[in-house]
Short mmCIF file of C-alpha atoms in Angstrom, two decimals:
data_model
loop_
_atom_site.label_atom_id
_atom_site.label_comp_id
_atom_site.label_asym_id
_atom_site.label_seq_id
_atom_site.Cartn_x
_atom_site.Cartn_y
_atom_site.Cartn_z
CA MET A 277 -5.07 36.08 2.26
CA GLU A 278 -2.80 33.48 1.32
CA LEU A 279 -2.38 32.61 -2.59
CA MET A 280 -2.33 29.15 -4.26
CA ASP A 281 -0.54 29.12 -7.62
CA VAL A 282 -2.26 26.67 -9.81
CA THR A 283 -0.50 27.78 -13.16
CA LEU A 284 1.59 24.62 -13.59
CA ARG A 285 -1.72 22.52 -13.22
CA GLU A 286 -4.29 24.51 -14.75
CA GLY A 287 -2.43 26.04 -17.32
CA ASP A 288 -1.02 22.37 -18.32
CA GLN A 289 -4.82 21.52 -18.91
CA GLN A 290 -5.11 23.97 -21.67
CA PRO A 291 -6.64 22.50 -24.84
CA GLY A 292 -2.81 21.70 -26.82
CA ARG A 293 -0.56 22.47 -23.87
CA ASP A 294 1.92 19.59 -22.70
CA TYR A 295 4.45 21.34 -20.72
CA ASP A 296 7.70 19.04 -20.25
CA LEU A 297 9.14 18.69 -17.19
CA ASP A 298 12.03 21.05 -17.33
CA ALA A 299 9.32 23.91 -18.18
CA LYS A 300 7.24 23.13 -15.18
CA LEU A 301 10.48 23.28 -12.95
CA GLU A 302 12.15 26.58 -14.44
CA ALA A 303 8.24 28.14 -14.00
CA GLY A 304 8.12 26.79 -10.33
CA ARG A 305 11.44 27.84 -9.19
CA ALA A 306 10.13 31.58 -10.69
CA LEU A 307 6.89 31.32 -8.97
CA ASP A 308 8.91 30.27 -5.19
CA ARG A 309 11.34 33.34 -5.68
CA LEU A 310 8.31 35.60 -5.79
CA GLY A 311 7.25 34.22 -2.56
CA ILE A 312 3.75 32.45 -3.17
CA GLY A 313 2.37 30.37 -0.56
CA TYR A 314 1.31 27.40 -2.16
CA LEU A 315 2.36 25.86 -5.48
CA GLN A 316 0.16 23.51 -7.03
CA ALA A 317 2.65 21.78 -9.32
CA GLY A 318 0.27 19.19 -10.90
CA PHE A 319 -1.94 16.14 -10.58
CA PRO A 320 0.48 13.37 -9.99
CA ALA A 321 -2.14 10.32 -10.99
CA THR A 322 -1.88 11.55 -14.51
CA GLY A 323 1.81 10.47 -14.63
CA GLU A 324 5.44 10.51 -13.96
CA ARG A 325 6.28 13.91 -15.41
CA ASP A 326 3.84 15.56 -12.59
CA ARG A 327 5.07 13.21 -9.81
CA GLU A 328 8.95 14.41 -10.54
CA ALA A 329 7.78 17.76 -10.70
CA ILE A 330 6.11 17.99 -7.32
CA ALA A 331 9.24 16.03 -5.64
CA THR A 332 11.80 18.25 -7.22
CA LEU A 333 9.84 21.41 -6.41
CA ALA A 334 9.20 20.20 -3.04
CA ALA A 335 12.31 19.29 -2.00
CA GLU A 336 13.74 23.10 -3.37
CA CYS A 337 11.15 25.30 -2.82
CA ASP A 338 10.28 27.60 0.20
CA ALA A 339 6.75 27.28 -1.08
CA ALA A 340 4.27 24.61 0.05
CA VAL A 341 4.24 22.48 -3.01
CA VAL A 342 0.67 20.90 -3.98
CA GLY A 343 -0.57 17.88 -5.51
CA LEU A 344 -4.01 17.36 -6.70
CA ALA A 345 -5.94 14.26 -6.09
CA ARG A 346 -9.46 13.05 -6.57
CA ALA A 347 -11.41 11.30 -3.55
CA LEU A 348 -9.46 7.77 -4.51
CA PRO A 349 -6.81 5.70 -2.88
CA SER A 350 -4.45 5.57 -5.62
CA ASP A 351 -4.70 9.34 -6.35
CA VAL A 352 -3.76 9.92 -2.72
CA ASP A 353 -1.05 7.54 -2.75
CA ALA A 354 0.38 9.10 -6.06
CA ALA A 355 0.58 12.47 -4.40
CA LEU A 356 2.20 10.99 -1.43
CA ASP A 357 4.80 9.30 -3.31
CA ALA A 358 5.70 12.31 -4.90
CA GLU A 359 6.54 13.74 -1.37
CA ALA A 360 3.89 16.68 -2.15
CA ASP A 361 3.61 18.95 1.35
CA VAL A 362 -0.35 19.40 0.76
CA VAL A 363 -2.66 17.02 -1.13
CA ASP A 364 -5.66 18.83 -2.46
CA VAL A 365 -8.41 16.62 -2.60
CA PHE A 366 -11.29 17.68 -4.98
CA ALA A 367 -14.95 16.09 -5.01
CA PRO A 368 -18.17 17.63 -5.73
CA LEU A 369 -21.17 17.54 -3.23
CA GLY A 370 -23.55 19.20 -5.19
CA THR A 371 -26.52 16.95 -6.94
CA HIS A 372 -25.74 17.76 -10.69
CA HIS A 373 -22.23 16.24 -10.49
CA LEU A 374 -22.79 13.61 -8.28
CA ASP A 375 -25.66 12.45 -10.62
CA ARG A 376 -24.36 13.24 -14.02
CA VAL A 377 -20.22 13.07 -13.70
CA LEU A 378 -19.78 10.28 -10.94
CA GLY A 379 -22.87 8.41 -10.59
CA LYS A 380 -22.50 8.76 -6.45
CA THR A 381 -24.53 9.18 -3.56
CA ARG A 382 -23.84 12.29 -1.56
CA GLU A 383 -23.10 10.13 1.56
CA GLY A 384 -21.04 7.77 -0.44
CA MET A 385 -18.78 10.83 -1.58
CA ILE A 386 -18.20 11.96 1.89
CA GLU A 387 -16.98 8.70 2.99
CA SER A 388 -14.90 8.67 -0.08
CA VAL A 389 -13.63 11.95 0.88
CA ARG A 390 -13.15 11.01 4.41
CA ASP A 391 -11.08 8.19 3.43
CA ALA A 392 -8.81 10.33 1.27
CA LEU A 393 -8.30 13.18 4.05
CA ASP A 394 -7.51 10.16 6.56
CA ARG A 395 -5.02 8.64 4.31
CA VAL A 396 -3.27 12.04 3.65
CA ASP A 397 -3.22 12.95 7.63
CA ASP A 398 -1.88 9.57 8.26
CA ALA A 399 0.92 10.00 6.25
CA GLY A 400 1.91 13.30 7.88
CA ALA A 401 0.96 15.52 4.75
CA THR A 402 -1.43 18.56 5.00
CA ALA A 403 -4.82 17.95 3.70
CA HIS A 404 -6.87 20.48 1.46
CA LEU A 405 -10.33 19.99 0.25
CA SER A 406 -11.81 21.42 -2.86
CA LEU A 407 -15.16 21.65 -3.84
CA LEU A 408 -16.22 21.12 -7.17
CA ASP A 409 -19.21 23.58 -8.53
CA ALA A 410 -19.38 24.78 -4.76
CA PHE A 411 -20.96 28.14 -5.86
CA ARG A 412 -24.04 26.12 -7.66
CA THR A 413 -24.27 23.46 -4.70
CA ASP A 414 -26.81 23.80 -2.03
CA PRO A 415 -25.53 25.84 1.00
CA GLU A 416 -26.41 23.22 3.33
CA HIS A 417 -24.12 20.89 2.00
CA VAL A 418 -21.05 23.17 1.77
CA ARG A 419 -21.60 24.10 5.46
CA ARG A 420 -21.84 20.16 6.05
CA ALA A 421 -18.20 19.76 4.60
CA PHE A 422 -16.97 22.46 6.92
CA ALA A 423 -18.40 20.89 9.67
CA THR A 424 -17.39 17.30 8.88
CA PHE A 425 -13.87 17.74 7.95
CA PRO A 426 -12.82 20.55 10.78
CA ASP A 427 -9.01 19.81 10.74
CA VAL A 428 -9.01 20.18 7.00
CA GLU A 429 -6.76 23.61 6.83
CA TYR A 430 -8.86 24.99 3.89
CA VAL A 431 -11.97 24.00 2.33
CA THR A 432 -11.91 25.47 -0.86
CA LEU A 433 -15.17 26.55 -3.04
CA ALA A 434 -14.79 26.51 -6.81
CA ASP A 435 -16.81 28.32 -9.25
CA THR A 436 -16.09 25.51 -11.86
CA VAL A 437 -17.82 26.89 -14.60
CA GLY A 438 -17.25 30.35 -13.63
CA VAL A 439 -20.60 32.01 -13.57
CA ARG A 440 -20.89 34.10 -10.31
CA THR A 441 -20.76 37.51 -10.24
CA PRO A 442 -19.51 39.84 -7.54
CA ALA A 443 -22.46 39.81 -6.03
CA ARG A 444 -23.36 36.34 -6.09
CA VAL A 445 -20.27 35.38 -4.52
CA ALA A 446 -20.60 38.06 -1.89
CA ARG A 447 -24.08 37.18 -0.73
CA ARG A 448 -22.86 33.58 -0.56
CA LEU A 449 -20.01 33.96 1.31
CA SER A 450 -21.64 36.08 3.70
CA GLU A 451 -24.37 33.42 4.40
CA LEU A 452 -21.66 31.07 4.91
CA ASP A 453 -19.61 33.44 7.20
CA GLU A 454 -22.38 33.01 9.51
CA HIS A 455 -22.20 29.08 9.91
CA VAL A 456 -18.02 28.67 9.37
CA ASP A 457 -15.09 30.47 9.76
CA LEU A 458 -14.08 32.12 6.60
CA SER A 459 -10.40 32.02 7.22
CA ARG A 460 -10.40 28.24 6.88
CA ALA A 461 -12.34 28.69 3.23
CA GLY A 462 -10.29 29.12 -0.06
CA VAL A 463 -12.03 30.34 -3.38
CA HIS A 464 -10.95 28.91 -7.23
CA PHE A 465 -12.74 31.26 -9.84
CA HIS A 466 -12.78 30.97 -13.13
CA ASP A 467 -12.97 34.32 -15.77
CA ASP A 468 -15.85 33.01 -18.11
CA LEU A 469 -17.39 36.33 -17.56
CA GLY A 470 -14.41 38.77 -16.89
CA VAL A 471 -14.87 38.62 -13.29
CA ALA A 472 -12.42 36.23 -11.91
CA THR A 473 -10.25 39.25 -10.41
CA ALA A 474 -13.09 41.01 -8.65
CA ASN A 475 -14.65 37.82 -7.41
CA ALA A 476 -11.45 37.20 -5.75
CA LEU A 477 -11.03 40.96 -4.12
CA VAL A 478 -14.68 40.36 -2.98
CA ALA A 479 -13.77 37.23 -1.21
CA ALA A 480 -10.60 38.88 0.09
CA ASP A 481 -12.86 41.45 1.48
CA ALA A 482 -15.00 38.75 2.87
CA GLY A 483 -12.42 37.17 5.19
CA VAL A 484 -11.76 34.24 3.10
CA GLY A 485 -8.42 32.50 4.08
CA LYS A 486 -7.03 31.58 0.50
CA ALA A 487 -7.21 32.35 -3.38
CA ASP A 488 -6.33 30.18 -6.24
CA VAL A 489 -4.38 32.01 -9.09
CA SER A 490 -2.47 31.53 -12.02
CA VAL A 491 0.06 33.91 -14.46
CA ALA A 492 -1.67 35.82 -16.82
CA GLY A 493 -5.14 33.73 -15.76
CA LEU A 494 -3.60 30.68 -17.48
CA GLY A 495 -5.89 27.95 -17.25
CA GLU A 496 -8.71 26.16 -18.60
CA ARG A 497 -11.42 28.12 -20.97
CA ALA A 498 -11.32 31.49 -19.94
CA GLY A 499 -9.04 30.78 -17.28
CA ASN A 500 -8.42 31.58 -13.55
CA VAL A 501 -7.92 34.47 -11.37
CA PRO A 502 -4.35 36.23 -12.78
CA LEU A 503 -2.12 36.27 -10.22
CA GLU A 504 -0.56 39.74 -11.41
CA GLU A 505 -4.01 41.24 -11.52
CA LEU A 506 -4.87 40.51 -7.76
CA VAL A 507 -1.33 41.57 -6.34
CA VAL A 508 -1.77 44.97 -8.23
CA ALA A 509 -5.00 45.59 -7.39
CA THR A 510 -4.77 44.82 -4.04
CA ALA A 511 -1.48 46.62 -3.47
CA ILE A 512 -2.93 50.12 -4.79
CA ALA A 513 -6.79 49.39 -3.29
CA ASP A 514 -6.13 52.57 -0.92
CA ASP A 515 -3.52 54.55 -2.92
CA ASP A 516 -4.55 58.22 -3.93
CA PRO A 517 -2.79 60.89 -6.11
CA GLY A 518 -0.31 62.85 -3.91
CA PRO A 519 3.50 63.19 -3.39
CA ASP A 520 3.37 60.87 -0.40
CA PRO A 521 1.34 57.93 -0.64
CA GLY A 522 3.35 56.36 2.19
CA PRO A 523 4.82 52.84 2.80
CA GLU A 524 3.51 50.42 0.03
CA PRO A 525 2.15 47.35 1.10
CA GLU A 526 3.36 44.12 -0.07
CA PRO A 527 0.22 41.69 -0.47
CA PHE A 528 0.19 38.15 0.17
CA GLY A 529 3.74 38.39 1.37
CA ILE A 530 4.62 38.59 -2.47
CA ASP A 531 7.97 40.40 -3.32
CA ALA A 532 6.30 43.11 -5.53
CA ASP A 533 9.10 44.40 -6.94
CA GLY A 534 9.68 41.29 -8.87
CA LEU A 535 6.24 40.18 -9.96
CA VAL A 536 6.32 41.54 -13.74
CA PRO A 537 9.79 39.71 -14.06
CA VAL A 538 8.63 36.53 -12.51
CA CYS A 539 5.45 36.36 -14.41
CA GLU A 540 7.47 37.17 -17.84
CA ALA A 541 10.10 34.37 -16.57
CA VAL A 542 7.17 31.96 -15.98
CA LEU A 543 5.54 32.77 -19.47
CA ALA A 544 8.85 32.62 -21.14
CA ALA A 545 9.10 29.14 -19.36
CA LEU A 546 5.97 27.60 -20.56
CA GLU A 547 6.05 29.52 -24.06
CA GLU A 548 2.71 31.30 -23.30
CA PRO A 549 2.27 34.39 -25.36
CA VAL A 550 0.72 37.61 -23.31
CA PRO A 551 -1.58 39.79 -25.48
CA GLU A 552 -0.79 43.20 -25.80
CA ARG A 553 -3.56 44.54 -24.04
CA LYS A 554 -3.43 42.05 -20.73
CA PRO A 555 -3.82 44.16 -17.66
CA VAL A 556 -0.36 44.40 -16.17
CA LEU A 557 1.79 42.29 -17.90
CA GLY A 558 0.87 43.43 -21.66
CA ALA A 559 3.23 45.54 -23.53
CA GLU A 560 0.36 48.32 -24.61
CA VAL A 561 -0.79 48.73 -20.76
CA THR A 562 2.23 50.95 -19.72
CA ARG A 563 2.73 52.91 -23.06
CA HIS A 564 1.15 56.22 -23.93
CA GLU A 565 1.08 58.09 -27.04
CA SER A 566 -1.96 61.01 -26.67
CA GLY A 567 -0.37 64.34 -26.73
CA LEU A 568 -2.44 65.52 -23.89
CA HIS A 569 -1.46 62.04 -21.81
CA THR A 570 1.91 62.33 -22.73
CA ALA A 571 2.30 66.24 -21.76
CA ALA A 572 0.68 65.57 -18.44
CA MET A 573 2.83 62.42 -17.56
CA LEU A 574 6.11 64.38 -17.96
CA ASP A 575 5.08 66.34 -15.26
CA ASP A 576 3.21 64.02 -13.33
CA PRO A 577 2.90 60.48 -14.17
CA SER A 578 -0.05 59.51 -11.97
CA THR A 579 -2.35 61.81 -13.75
CA PHE A 580 -2.81 59.08 -16.60
CA GLU A 581 -1.82 55.73 -14.94
CA PRO A 582 -3.16 53.79 -12.21
CA TYR A 583 0.19 52.81 -10.66
CA ALA A 584 3.94 53.23 -11.52
CA PRO A 585 4.92 50.19 -13.15
CA ASP A 586 8.39 50.07 -11.70
CA ARG A 587 6.64 49.56 -8.29
CA PHE A 588 5.57 45.78 -9.52
CA GLY A 589 8.91 45.32 -11.88
CA GLY A 590 7.70 46.99 -15.23
CA SER A 591 8.25 49.78 -17.08
CA ARG A 592 6.71 52.67 -18.68
CA GLU A 593 6.88 54.17 -22.41
CA LEU A 594 5.92 57.46 -23.47
CA VAL A 595 5.96 57.96 -27.17
CA PHE A 596 6.17 61.16 -29.09
CA GLY A 597 5.10 61.81 -32.87
CA VAL A 598 2.68 63.38 -35.01
CA GLY A 599 -0.08 63.14 -32.39
CA THR A 600 2.57 65.50 -29.67
CA GLY A 601 1.05 68.66 -28.92
CA ARG A 602 2.70 72.00 -27.90
CA ARG A 603 2.43 71.52 -24.32
CA GLY A 604 4.21 68.44 -24.75
CA ALA A 605 6.62 69.70 -26.82
CA SER A 606 7.60 72.74 -24.56
CA ARG A 607 8.31 70.27 -21.58
CA LEU A 608 10.48 68.06 -23.98
CA LEU A 609 12.35 71.28 -24.59
CA GLU A 610 12.60 72.06 -21.19
CA ARG A 611 13.98 68.72 -20.23
CA ALA A 612 16.36 69.49 -23.02
CA GLY A 613 17.46 72.91 -21.35
CA ALA A 614 16.38 74.71 -24.05
CA GLU A 615 13.49 77.73 -23.73
CA PRO A 616 10.02 76.81 -25.60
CA THR A 617 9.56 79.70 -27.62
CA PRO A 618 6.80 79.25 -30.01
CA ASP A 619 9.31 78.98 -33.08
CA ALA A 620 11.26 76.18 -30.95
CA VAL A 621 7.95 74.17 -30.02
CA GLU A 622 7.06 74.41 -33.85
CA ALA A 623 10.55 73.30 -34.79
CA LEU A 624 10.24 70.45 -32.37
CA LEU A 625 6.67 69.22 -33.49
CA GLU A 626 7.84 69.01 -37.15
CA ARG A 627 10.55 67.04 -36.23
CA LEU A 628 8.83 64.83 -34.00
CA ALA A 629 6.21 64.47 -36.85
CA ALA A 630 8.85 63.75 -39.37
CA ASN A 631 10.52 61.03 -37.14
CA GLY A 632 7.99 59.61 -34.89
CA PRO A 633 6.96 57.45 -32.83
CA VAL A 634 9.98 58.11 -30.76
CA THR A 635 10.52 57.32 -26.98
CA THR A 636 10.77 60.00 -24.34
CA ASP A 637 14.86 59.93 -24.63
CA GLU A 638 14.78 60.06 -28.32
CA ALA A 639 12.21 63.21 -28.22
CA VAL A 640 14.61 64.81 -25.70
CA GLU A 641 17.48 64.39 -28.44
CA LEU A 642 15.27 65.79 -31.08
CA ALA A 643 14.44 68.70 -28.76
CA ALA A 644 18.14 69.00 -27.82
CA ALA A 645 18.99 69.25 -31.39
CA VAL A 646 16.50 72.09 -32.28
CA HIS A 647 18.05 74.06 -29.56
CA ALA A 648 21.56 73.50 -31.11
CA ASP A 649 20.51 74.05 -34.56
CA GLY A 650 18.09 76.62 -34.19
CA PRO A 651 14.20 76.47 -35.12
CA ASP A 652 14.84 77.19 -38.62
CA ARG A 653 16.75 73.90 -39.69
CA PRO A 654 14.29 71.74 -41.45
CA ALA A 655 13.31 68.28 -39.70
CA ASP A 656 14.76 65.52 -40.95
CA GLY A 657 12.91 64.32 -44.53
CA ASP A 658 12.49 67.75 -45.26
CA GLY A 659 15.90 68.53 -46.45
CA ASP A 660 17.46 67.81 -49.93
#
């Protein structure tokens, strides 16, 4: 499955956001270094900033740079004038959007889409079609889009309001698979129910050819499929604890080693905060303090973490202090080259409680000090 990153467009549509050109370019270049296949850099019809972002990135990036467009000649021309590699034309075929949003007939919309796609093709660019609210649209109309536009590289099914769960997604894709080649299908999920990543994984298993993602899930309302979650979940899907997990896959052609640093660079460029407990990226998700956990992880980190953070360019932090137990103190003493006698363990626990929380290196230094000073010396803060 290929990935289209939509951070620069979806993230910019969040209330109160207005990424400037330099921020978009810096973030786009970082994503290109990661090896992303498609980079949706903006909506050219909205203004010069997005047109310039697309033109600059298209000239520099290995990724195919995508401009979004409605099924309108002016929108398509704006994307083509910006020299987008791909023009992603979006349109609804469901009755609800046609009636309530556009006041247009389905036949009229299909003709507008046909004209837009022909315009893209005539200009020598690649055409994609995104179907708004596709997972709530009559399946017959979705199938018709695939049949009517057989030369479109991807027909993307959008869960526009984020209401579909993995079971419903699997069922819809299974039904669609009976009529169309799912390798031509894309998916675009929103995270309103907290299942966007799960939905994308279901789509990948079904054979869908492309998924839209964004860094940290940035996007309207609850956001989109987080790029980092989908990459990590796919990379570790077949991992089991053991000394030799075998060669590590590079899912989606992504530079897995650079995943976390690139995501951090993108978020910094866009001045977007990261919640501390955000999967993969949050500061707290690879930080451990529980005595049971840290003691075990000193021997084997895989006992209490789903993956090695450095595999994706991150890092783990073990924290020691008042919650550290005897087993953990013993392991720290051993790391310091000291014998974990009962007295030494007690002395180290006192020092950890007095000085904590401390990092692993700092805890080992305290253990070394216990060894050097003897266990009877009081912990810092206990003396005069």
